[in-house]
Amino acid sequence: MTSVVMLGACSAVKIGYNNVPDLAYWWLDGYADFNETQSSRVRDELLRLHQWHRATELPKAAELLQKTRELVPKEVSPEQVCSLFADLRSRLEAVHARAEPGIVAVAMSLTPAQLSHMEAKFGKANSAWRSDWLEGTPEEKLAKRMKSAVERAEQVYGTLEETQLAIVRASIARSGFDPQLSYAERLRRQQDLLQTLRQITTSRESSTLATTALRGYLDRSLNSPNTAYRAYSGKALLDSCRATALLHNSTSVAQRERAAQRLAAYERDFRELAAQP
């Protein structure tokens, strides 16, 4: 049964990866409402980025999965988990660096009407976010976070035991998750992005100024100017590393074997995808 589940997951990974350019286009178009010229440019940029990612980044992602898989049979420390998170972040930064010229070119072509459309889209997404994380009783919000955390863990380890569920529950209770602060930062980033894009669209003749503005926005997204949120975000990362290590160290030999098999299947998928033309 496990092998059948793994096979289905692998097939989903390959299908999903091969469809990334189309999925990314539709997601972006939902926010920007591209015109015909922009649509053609965005699709071309996404295809080029995808081809580069397949050849260059997928092998590195496979190596990261291998590194993670080799840790699975052992006890792990929060520092080791944070190191893996840092490796993942570096891969995401590499993708952004590669995509930057295309992002700048498209951003410079946006119109005021498109930025208004984006702002309205943010409003709708924010309504859903508030419904998920700001509304309801404390017990309901805790149950939602618990459900999400358990689903993620069971995708890797299989069914959690009661003692492990207690570990997840205690980690969530200690985490200090602050939805109000998170929501305020979400709004800040959205307004920062809109202001940055308006600045870029007023300097259409200078890609250098546009690139500088975009990099400034990215830096403020990664290192919030809000000192309270910056401290909160750093603590949240450490809490996540500790919780992940604590849960992993509670798993059985069978659960770790399942996790290793799942990671090996993803690793094999990534290497096979990277080898495709």
Coordinates of C-alpha atoms in Angstrom, one line a residue:
M1 CA 0.0 0.0 0.0
T2 CA 2.8 2.4 0.9
S3 CA 4.5 1.9 -2.5
V4 CA 1.2 2.7 -4.3
V5 CA 0.9 5.9 -2.3
M6 CA 4.5 6.8 -3.1
L7 CA 4.0 6.2 -6.8
G8 CA 0.9 8.4 -6.8
A9 CA 2.8 11.2 -5.0
C10 CA 5.7 10.9 -7.5
S11 CA 3.4 11.1 -10.4
A12 CA 1.8 14.2 -8.9
V13 CA 5.2 15.8 -8.5
K14 CA 6.2 15.3 -12.1
I15 CA 2.9 16.4 -13.5
G16 CA 2.9 19.5 -11.2
Y17 CA 6.4 20.5 -12.1
N18 CA 5.9 20.1 -15.8
N19 CA 2.8 22.4 -15.5
V20 CA 4.5 25.1 -13.4
P21 CA 4.8 27.7 -16.2
D22 CA 1.1 27.5 -16.9
L23 CA 0.1 27.5 -13.2
A24 CA 2.4 30.4 -12.5
Y25 CA 1.0 32.4 -15.4
W26 CA -2.6 32.0 -14.3
W27 CA -1.7 32.9 -10.8
L28 CA 0.1 36.0 -11.8
D29 CA -2.5 37.0 -14.4
G30 CA -5.1 36.8 -11.6
Y31 CA -3.4 39.6 -9.9
A32 CA -2.1 41.7 -12.8
D33 CA -4.7 41.1 -15.5
F34 CA -2.1 41.1 -18.3
N35 CA -2.8 42.5 -21.8
E36 CA -1.9 40.5 -24.9
T37 CA 1.6 41.9 -25.2
Q38 CA 2.3 41.3 -21.5
S39 CA 0.9 37.8 -21.6
S40 CA 3.2 36.8 -24.4
R41 CA 6.2 38.3 -22.5
V42 CA 5.3 36.7 -19.2
R43 CA 4.7 33.2 -20.8
D44 CA 8.1 33.4 -22.6
E45 CA 9.9 34.5 -19.4
L46 CA 8.3 31.7 -17.4
L47 CA 9.3 29.1 -19.9
R48 CA 12.9 30.4 -19.9
L49 CA 12.9 30.4 -16.1
H50 CA 11.5 26.9 -16.0
Q51 CA 14.1 25.5 -18.5
W52 CA 16.9 27.1 -16.4
H53 CA 15.4 25.8 -13.2
R54 CA 15.1 22.2 -14.6
A55 CA 18.8 22.2 -15.7
T56 CA 20.3 24.1 -12.9
E57 CA 18.2 24.1 -9.8
L58 CA 16.5 20.7 -9.8
P59 CA 19.9 18.9 -9.4
K60 CA 20.6 21.2 -6.4
A61 CA 17.1 20.5 -5.0
A62 CA 17.8 16.8 -5.4
E63 CA 21.1 17.2 -3.4
L64 CA 19.2 19.0 -0.7
L65 CA 16.7 16.2 -0.5
Q66 CA 19.5 13.7 -0.3
K67 CA 21.1 15.7 2.5
T68 CA 17.8 15.7 4.3
R69 CA 17.3 12.0 3.7
E70 CA 20.7 11.1 5.2
L71 CA 19.7 12.9 8.4
V72 CA 16.4 11.0 8.7
P73 CA 17.6 7.9 10.5
K74 CA 19.4 10.0 13.1
E75 CA 18.4 12.3 16.0
V76 CA 18.5 15.9 14.7
S77 CA 19.1 19.2 16.4
P78 CA 17.2 22.4 15.9
E79 CA 20.4 23.9 14.4
Q80 CA 20.5 21.1 11.7
V81 CA 16.9 21.8 10.8
C82 CA 17.5 25.6 10.6
S83 CA 20.5 24.8 8.3
L84 CA 18.2 22.9 6.0
F85 CA 15.8 25.9 6.0
A86 CA 18.6 28.2 5.2
D87 CA 19.6 26.0 2.2
L88 CA 16.1 26.1 0.9
R89 CA 16.0 29.9 1.3
S90 CA 19.2 30.1 -0.8
R91 CA 17.6 28.1 -3.6
L92 CA 14.6 30.4 -3.6
E93 CA 16.9 33.5 -3.7
A94 CA 18.7 32.0 -6.7
V95 CA 15.4 31.6 -8.6
H96 CA 14.5 35.2 -7.8
A97 CA 17.9 36.5 -9.0
R98 CA 17.4 34.6 -12.3
A99 CA 13.9 35.9 -12.7
E100 CA 14.7 39.5 -11.9
P101 CA 15.3 40.9 -15.4
G102 CA 12.0 39.5 -16.6
I103 CA 10.2 40.8 -13.5
V104 CA 11.6 44.2 -14.0
A105 CA 10.6 44.3 -17.7
V106 CA 7.0 43.3 -17.0
A107 CA 6.7 45.6 -14.0
M108 CA 7.8 48.6 -16.1
S109 CA 4.9 47.9 -18.5
L110 CA 2.1 47.8 -15.9
T111 CA -0.6 50.4 -16.1
P112 CA -2.4 52.3 -13.3
A113 CA -5.6 50.2 -14.0
Q114 CA -3.6 47.0 -13.5
L115 CA -2.2 48.2 -10.2
S116 CA -5.7 49.0 -9.1
H117 CA -6.8 45.5 -10.2
M118 CA -3.9 44.1 -8.1
E119 CA -4.9 46.1 -5.1
A120 CA -8.5 44.8 -5.3
K121 CA -7.2 41.3 -5.6
F122 CA -5.1 41.8 -2.4
G123 CA -8.3 42.9 -0.7
K124 CA -10.1 39.7 -1.6
A125 CA -7.2 37.5 -0.5
N126 CA -6.9 39.5 2.8
S127 CA -10.6 38.7 3.5
A128 CA -9.9 35.0 3.1
W129 CA -6.8 35.3 5.3
R130 CA -8.7 37.1 8.1
S131 CA -11.4 34.4 7.9
D132 CA -8.7 31.7 8.3
W133 CA -6.6 33.2 11.0
L134 CA -8.2 36.2 12.7
E135 CA -11.8 35.1 13.1
G136 CA -13.3 32.4 15.3
T137 CA -12.6 31.4 18.9
P138 CA -9.1 30.7 20.2
E139 CA -10.0 27.0 20.3
E140 CA -11.1 27.1 16.7
K141 CA -7.9 28.8 15.6
L142 CA -5.8 26.4 17.6
A143 CA -7.6 23.4 16.0
K144 CA -7.0 24.8 12.5
R145 CA -3.3 25.2 13.2
M146 CA -3.2 21.7 14.7
K147 CA -4.9 20.2 11.7
S148 CA -2.5 21.9 9.3
A149 CA 0.6 20.8 11.2
V150 CA -0.5 17.2 11.6
E151 CA -1.4 16.9 7.9
R152 CA 2.1 18.2 6.9
A153 CA 3.8 15.8 9.4
E154 CA 1.8 12.8 8.3
Q155 CA 2.6 13.4 4.7
V156 CA 6.2 12.5 5.7
Y157 CA 6.0 10.1 8.6
G158 CA 2.5 8.5 8.2
T159 CA 0.0 8.4 11.0
L160 CA 1.2 10.1 14.2
E161 CA 0.8 8.4 17.6
E162 CA -0.9 10.1 20.5
T163 CA 2.3 11.1 22.1
Q164 CA 3.4 12.7 18.9
L165 CA 0.2 14.5 18.5
A166 CA 0.7 15.9 22.1
I167 CA 4.2 17.1 21.0
V168 CA 2.7 18.9 18.0
R169 CA 0.0 20.4 20.2
A170 CA 2.5 21.6 22.8
S171 CA 4.8 23.1 20.2
I172 CA 1.9 25.1 18.7
A173 CA 0.9 26.3 22.2
R174 CA 4.4 27.5 22.8
S175 CA 5.0 29.1 19.4
G176 CA 3.6 32.5 20.2
F177 CA 1.9 32.8 16.8
D178 CA 0.5 36.4 16.5
P179 CA -2.0 36.6 13.7
Q180 CA -2.5 40.4 14.3
L181 CA 1.2 41.1 13.8
S182 CA 1.4 38.7 10.9
Y183 CA -1.6 40.4 9.2
A184 CA -0.1 43.9 9.8
E185 CA 3.1 42.8 8.1
R186 CA 1.1 41.2 5.2
L187 CA -0.7 44.6 4.6
R188 CA 2.7 46.5 4.9
R189 CA 4.3 44.3 2.2
Q190 CA 1.3 44.6 -0.1
Q191 CA 1.3 48.4 0.1
D192 CA 5.1 48.4 -0.2
L193 CA 4.8 46.3 -3.4
L194 CA 2.2 48.6 -4.9
Q195 CA 4.2 51.7 -4.1
T196 CA 7.3 50.1 -5.6
L197 CA 5.5 49.2 -8.7
R198 CA 4.1 52.7 -9.1
Q199 CA 7.6 54.0 -8.7
I200 CA 8.8 51.6 -11.4
T201 CA 6.1 52.5 -13.8
T202 CA 7.0 56.2 -13.6
S203 CA 10.6 55.4 -14.6
R204 CA 9.8 53.3 -17.6
E205 CA 13.0 54.4 -19.5
S206 CA 15.4 53.3 -16.7
S207 CA 15.6 49.6 -16.0
T208 CA 18.5 50.4 -13.6
L209 CA 16.2 52.4 -11.4
A210 CA 13.5 49.8 -11.7
T211 CA 15.9 47.0 -10.6
T212 CA 17.1 49.1 -7.6
A213 CA 13.5 49.7 -6.5
L214 CA 12.6 46.0 -6.9
R215 CA 15.7 44.9 -4.9
G216 CA 14.7 47.4 -2.2
Y217 CA 11.3 45.9 -2.0
L218 CA 12.7 42.3 -1.8
D219 CA 15.1 43.3 1.0
R220 CA 12.3 44.9 3.0
S221 CA 10.2 41.7 2.5
L222 CA 13.0 39.5 3.8
N223 CA 14.1 42.0 6.6
S224 CA 11.0 43.9 7.7
P225 CA 11.5 47.6 8.7
N226 CA 9.1 46.7 11.6
T227 CA 11.5 45.8 14.4
A228 CA 8.7 44.0 16.3
Y229 CA 7.9 41.8 13.4
R230 CA 11.5 41.2 12.6
A231 CA 12.1 39.9 16.2
Y232 CA 8.8 37.9 16.0
S233 CA 9.8 36.3 12.7
G234 CA 13.2 35.3 14.0
K235 CA 11.7 33.7 17.0
A236 CA 9.1 31.9 14.9
L237 CA 11.8 30.4 12.7
L238 CA 13.7 29.1 15.8
D239 CA 10.4 27.7 17.2
S240 CA 9.7 25.9 14.0
C241 CA 13.2 24.4 14.0
R242 CA 12.8 23.2 17.6
A243 CA 9.3 21.8 16.9
T244 CA 10.5 19.9 13.8
A245 CA 13.5 18.4 15.6
L246 CA 11.4 17.5 18.6
L247 CA 8.8 15.7 16.5
H248 CA 11.4 13.9 14.4
N249 CA 13.3 12.7 17.4
S250 CA 10.0 11.1 18.7
T251 CA 9.4 9.1 15.6
S252 CA 9.8 5.3 15.4
V253 CA 12.1 3.4 13.1
A254 CA 9.2 2.5 10.8
Q255 CA 8.2 6.2 10.6
R256 CA 11.7 7.3 9.8
E257 CA 12.0 4.5 7.1
R258 CA 8.8 5.8 5.6
A259 CA 10.1 9.4 5.6
A260 CA 13.4 8.3 4.0
Q261 CA 11.5 6.4 1.3
R262 CA 9.3 9.4 0.5
L263 CA 12.3 11.8 0.3
A264 CA 14.1 9.2 -1.9
A265 CA 11.1 9.1 -4.2
Y266 CA 11.1 12.9 -4.5
E267 CA 14.8 13.0 -5.0
R268 CA 14.5 10.4 -7.8
D269 CA 11.7 12.5 -9.4
F270 CA 13.8 15.6 -9.3
R271 CA 16.8 13.9 -11.0
E272 CA 14.6 12.4 -13.7
L273 CA 12.9 15.7 -14.3
A274 CA 16.3 17.4 -14.5
A275 CA 17.4 14.9 -17.2
Q276 CA 14.4 15.7 -19.4
P277 CA 15.1 18.1 -22.3

